[in-house]
Short mmCIF file of C-alpha atoms in Angstrom, two decimals:
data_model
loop_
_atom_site.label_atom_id
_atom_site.label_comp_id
_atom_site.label_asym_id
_atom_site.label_seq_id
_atom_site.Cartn_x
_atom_site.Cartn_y
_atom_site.Cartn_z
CA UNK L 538 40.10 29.77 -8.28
CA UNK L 539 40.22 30.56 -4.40
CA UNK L 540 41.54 34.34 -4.96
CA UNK L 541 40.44 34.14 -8.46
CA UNK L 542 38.83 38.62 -8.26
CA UNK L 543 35.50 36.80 -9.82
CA UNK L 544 34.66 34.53 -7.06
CA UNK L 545 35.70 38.03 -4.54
CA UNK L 546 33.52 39.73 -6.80
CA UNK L 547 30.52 37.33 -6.70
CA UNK L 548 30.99 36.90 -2.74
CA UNK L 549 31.03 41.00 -2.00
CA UNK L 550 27.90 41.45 -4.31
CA UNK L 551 26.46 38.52 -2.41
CA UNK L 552 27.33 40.16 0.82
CA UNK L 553 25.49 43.73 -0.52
CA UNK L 554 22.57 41.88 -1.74
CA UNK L 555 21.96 39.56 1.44
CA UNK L 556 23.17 41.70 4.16
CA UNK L 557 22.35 45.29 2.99
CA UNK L 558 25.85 45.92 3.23
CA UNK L 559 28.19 48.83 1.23
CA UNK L 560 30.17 48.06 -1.30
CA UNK L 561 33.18 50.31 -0.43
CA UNK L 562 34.02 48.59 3.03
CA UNK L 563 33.75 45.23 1.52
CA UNK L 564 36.25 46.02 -1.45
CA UNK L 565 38.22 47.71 0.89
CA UNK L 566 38.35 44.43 3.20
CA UNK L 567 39.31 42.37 0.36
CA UNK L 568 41.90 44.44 -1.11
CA UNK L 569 43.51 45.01 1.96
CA UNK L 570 44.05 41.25 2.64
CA UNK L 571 46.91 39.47 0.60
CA UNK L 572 43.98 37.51 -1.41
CA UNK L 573 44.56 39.72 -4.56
CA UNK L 574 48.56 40.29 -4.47
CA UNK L 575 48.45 41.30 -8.36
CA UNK L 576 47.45 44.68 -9.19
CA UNK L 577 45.47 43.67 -11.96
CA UNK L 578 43.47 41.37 -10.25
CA UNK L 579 42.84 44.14 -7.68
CA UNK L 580 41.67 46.30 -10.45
CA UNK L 581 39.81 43.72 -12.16
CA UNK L 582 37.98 42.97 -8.91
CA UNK L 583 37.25 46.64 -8.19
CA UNK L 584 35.59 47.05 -11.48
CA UNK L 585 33.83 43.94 -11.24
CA UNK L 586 32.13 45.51 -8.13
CA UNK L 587 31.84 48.62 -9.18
CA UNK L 588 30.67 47.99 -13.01
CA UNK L 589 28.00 45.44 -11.74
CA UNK L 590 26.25 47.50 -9.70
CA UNK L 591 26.28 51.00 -11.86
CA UNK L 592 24.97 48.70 -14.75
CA UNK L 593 23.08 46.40 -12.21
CA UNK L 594 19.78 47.45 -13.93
CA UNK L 595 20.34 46.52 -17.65
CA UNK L 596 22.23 43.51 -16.89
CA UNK L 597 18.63 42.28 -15.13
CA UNK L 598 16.95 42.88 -17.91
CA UNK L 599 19.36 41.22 -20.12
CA UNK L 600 19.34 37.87 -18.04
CA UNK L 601 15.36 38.19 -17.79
CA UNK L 602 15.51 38.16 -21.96
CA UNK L 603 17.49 35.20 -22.03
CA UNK L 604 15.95 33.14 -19.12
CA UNK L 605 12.89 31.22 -19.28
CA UNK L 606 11.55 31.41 -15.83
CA UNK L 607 11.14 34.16 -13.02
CA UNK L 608 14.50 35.77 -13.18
CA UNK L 609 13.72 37.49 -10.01
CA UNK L 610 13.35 34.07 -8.54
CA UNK L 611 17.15 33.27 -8.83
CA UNK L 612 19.36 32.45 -6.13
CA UNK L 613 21.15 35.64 -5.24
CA UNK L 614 24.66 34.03 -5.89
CA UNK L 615 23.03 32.86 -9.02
CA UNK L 616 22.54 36.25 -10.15
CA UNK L 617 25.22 37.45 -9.40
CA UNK L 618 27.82 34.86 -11.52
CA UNK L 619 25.64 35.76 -14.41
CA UNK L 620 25.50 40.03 -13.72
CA UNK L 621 29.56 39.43 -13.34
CA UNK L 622 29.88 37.53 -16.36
CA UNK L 623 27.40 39.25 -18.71
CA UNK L 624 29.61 42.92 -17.25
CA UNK L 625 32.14 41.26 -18.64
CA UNK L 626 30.78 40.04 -21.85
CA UNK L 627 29.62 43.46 -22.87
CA UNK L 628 31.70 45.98 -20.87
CA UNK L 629 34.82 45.07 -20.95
CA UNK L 630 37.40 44.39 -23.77
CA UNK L 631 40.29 43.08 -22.36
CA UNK L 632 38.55 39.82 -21.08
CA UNK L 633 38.30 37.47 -23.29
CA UNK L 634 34.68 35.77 -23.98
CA UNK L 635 35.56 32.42 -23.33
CA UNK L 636 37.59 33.17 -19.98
CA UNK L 637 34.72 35.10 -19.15
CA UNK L 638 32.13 32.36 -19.30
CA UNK L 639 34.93 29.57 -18.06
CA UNK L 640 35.23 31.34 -14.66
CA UNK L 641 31.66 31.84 -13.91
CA UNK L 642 30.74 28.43 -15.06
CA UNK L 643 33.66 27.37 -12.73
CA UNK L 644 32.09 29.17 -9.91
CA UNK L 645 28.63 28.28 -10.29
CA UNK L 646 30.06 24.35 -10.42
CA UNK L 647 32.07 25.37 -6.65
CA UNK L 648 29.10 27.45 -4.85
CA UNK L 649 25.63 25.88 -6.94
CA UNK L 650 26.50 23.20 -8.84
CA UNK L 651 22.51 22.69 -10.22
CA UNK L 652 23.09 26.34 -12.32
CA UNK L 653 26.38 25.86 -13.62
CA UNK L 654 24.45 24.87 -17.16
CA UNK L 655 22.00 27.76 -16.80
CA UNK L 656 25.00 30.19 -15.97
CA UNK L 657 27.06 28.14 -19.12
CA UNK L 658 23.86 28.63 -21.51
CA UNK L 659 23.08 32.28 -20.66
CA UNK L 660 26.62 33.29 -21.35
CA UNK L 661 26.81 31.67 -24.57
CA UNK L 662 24.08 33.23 -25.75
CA UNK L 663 25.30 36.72 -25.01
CA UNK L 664 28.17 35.33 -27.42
CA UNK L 665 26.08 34.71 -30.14
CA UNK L 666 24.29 37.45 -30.71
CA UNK L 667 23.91 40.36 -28.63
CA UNK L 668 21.30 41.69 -30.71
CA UNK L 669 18.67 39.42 -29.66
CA UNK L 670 18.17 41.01 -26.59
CA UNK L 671 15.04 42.92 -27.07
CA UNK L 672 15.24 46.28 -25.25
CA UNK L 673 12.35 48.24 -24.10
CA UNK L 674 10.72 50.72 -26.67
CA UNK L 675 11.23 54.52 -26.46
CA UNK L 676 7.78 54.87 -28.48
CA UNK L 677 6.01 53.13 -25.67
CA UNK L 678 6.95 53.17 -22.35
CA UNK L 679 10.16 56.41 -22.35
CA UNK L 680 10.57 55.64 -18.74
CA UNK L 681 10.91 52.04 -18.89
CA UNK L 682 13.33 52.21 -21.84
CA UNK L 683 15.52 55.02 -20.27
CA UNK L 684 15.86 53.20 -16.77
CA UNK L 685 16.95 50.10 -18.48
CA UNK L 686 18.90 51.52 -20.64
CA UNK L 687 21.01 53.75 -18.93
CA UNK L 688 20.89 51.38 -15.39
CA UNK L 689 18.86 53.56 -13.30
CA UNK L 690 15.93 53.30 -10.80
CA UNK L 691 12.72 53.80 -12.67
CA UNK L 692 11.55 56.28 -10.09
CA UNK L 693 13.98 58.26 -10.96
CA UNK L 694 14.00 58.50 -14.39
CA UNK L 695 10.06 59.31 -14.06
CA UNK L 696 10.83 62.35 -11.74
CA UNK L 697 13.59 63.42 -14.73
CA UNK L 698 11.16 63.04 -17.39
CA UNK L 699 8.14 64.75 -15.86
CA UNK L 700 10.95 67.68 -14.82
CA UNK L 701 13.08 67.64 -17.86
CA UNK L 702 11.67 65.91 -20.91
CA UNK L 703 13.54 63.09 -23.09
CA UNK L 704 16.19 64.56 -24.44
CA UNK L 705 17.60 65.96 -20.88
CA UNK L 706 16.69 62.56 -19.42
CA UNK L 707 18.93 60.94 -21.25
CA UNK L 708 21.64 63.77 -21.32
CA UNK L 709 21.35 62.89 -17.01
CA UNK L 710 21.79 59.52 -17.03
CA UNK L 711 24.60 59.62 -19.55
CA UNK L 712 26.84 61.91 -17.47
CA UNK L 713 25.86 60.21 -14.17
#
């Protein structure tokens, strides 16, 4: 699991989140190495990156749903096995689930062994049912509901709706 594009993936979000740093130069750094010698791993890790932080957004909600405490109260590295595995779980279809929720259980055990069973239990139940996840309402709070939806800042979707109305909104965040 030492190159495994995961465990990159979890240490470069890591890095953004705890340093302020960019994504680009850190992907760059890591691709350029001989870490990832398979081109599919390079990919793999690239849109690990990538896809966790456009969708950064919805998959905090989504593991605020399914944990029981202050998800904001996480361990950074925490968060980030379970935004890399839950991206994977519902964005991608050439992962398979249980590979998926293997490797980040596998990397929680190596970097915080106490939340390997949250990590393991979270994961799972994405697999059963990703309908229980309840989303926020249109009806009630547009802005809320758009912003999670669609993975963007709140702020922004505010400015966009007071400029723009719903239906444009939405039409925005789709094509961005």
């Amino acid at each position: 699991m030492k190159n495994s594009p995961r465990r990159l993936a979890v240490e470069i979000l890591n890095r953004i989140d705890e340093a302020a740093a960019y994504a680009e130069p850190l992907l760059d750094a890591a691709l350029s190495g001989t870490a990832l010698a398979n081109p599919h791993d390079r990919g793999l890790l690239t849109e690990l990156v990538y896809g966790t932080l456009r969708m950064r957004g919805r998959l905090d909600w989504i593991i605020g749903q399914l944990y029981r405490g202050d998800a904001a109260a996480l361990e950074t590295g925490v968060r980030n096995i379970l935004r890399t595995g839950l991206y994977q779980l519902w964005y991608t279809d050439r992962i398979p689930p249980f590979a998926a929720v293997n490797e980040a259980v596998g990397i929680a055990k190596k970097g915080c062994p106490a939340a390997a069973g949250l990590v393991n239990a979270i994961l799972r139940n994405v697999l059963r049912g990703k309908e229980r996840i309840a989303w926020p309402e249109m009806a009630k709070d547009p802005g809320r509901a758009i912003a999670v939806l669609h993975s963007h800042p709140r702020w922004l979707v505010e400015r966009w709706l007071d400029r723009y109305g719903i239906d444009e909104t939405i039409a925005i965040c789709r094509a961005n």
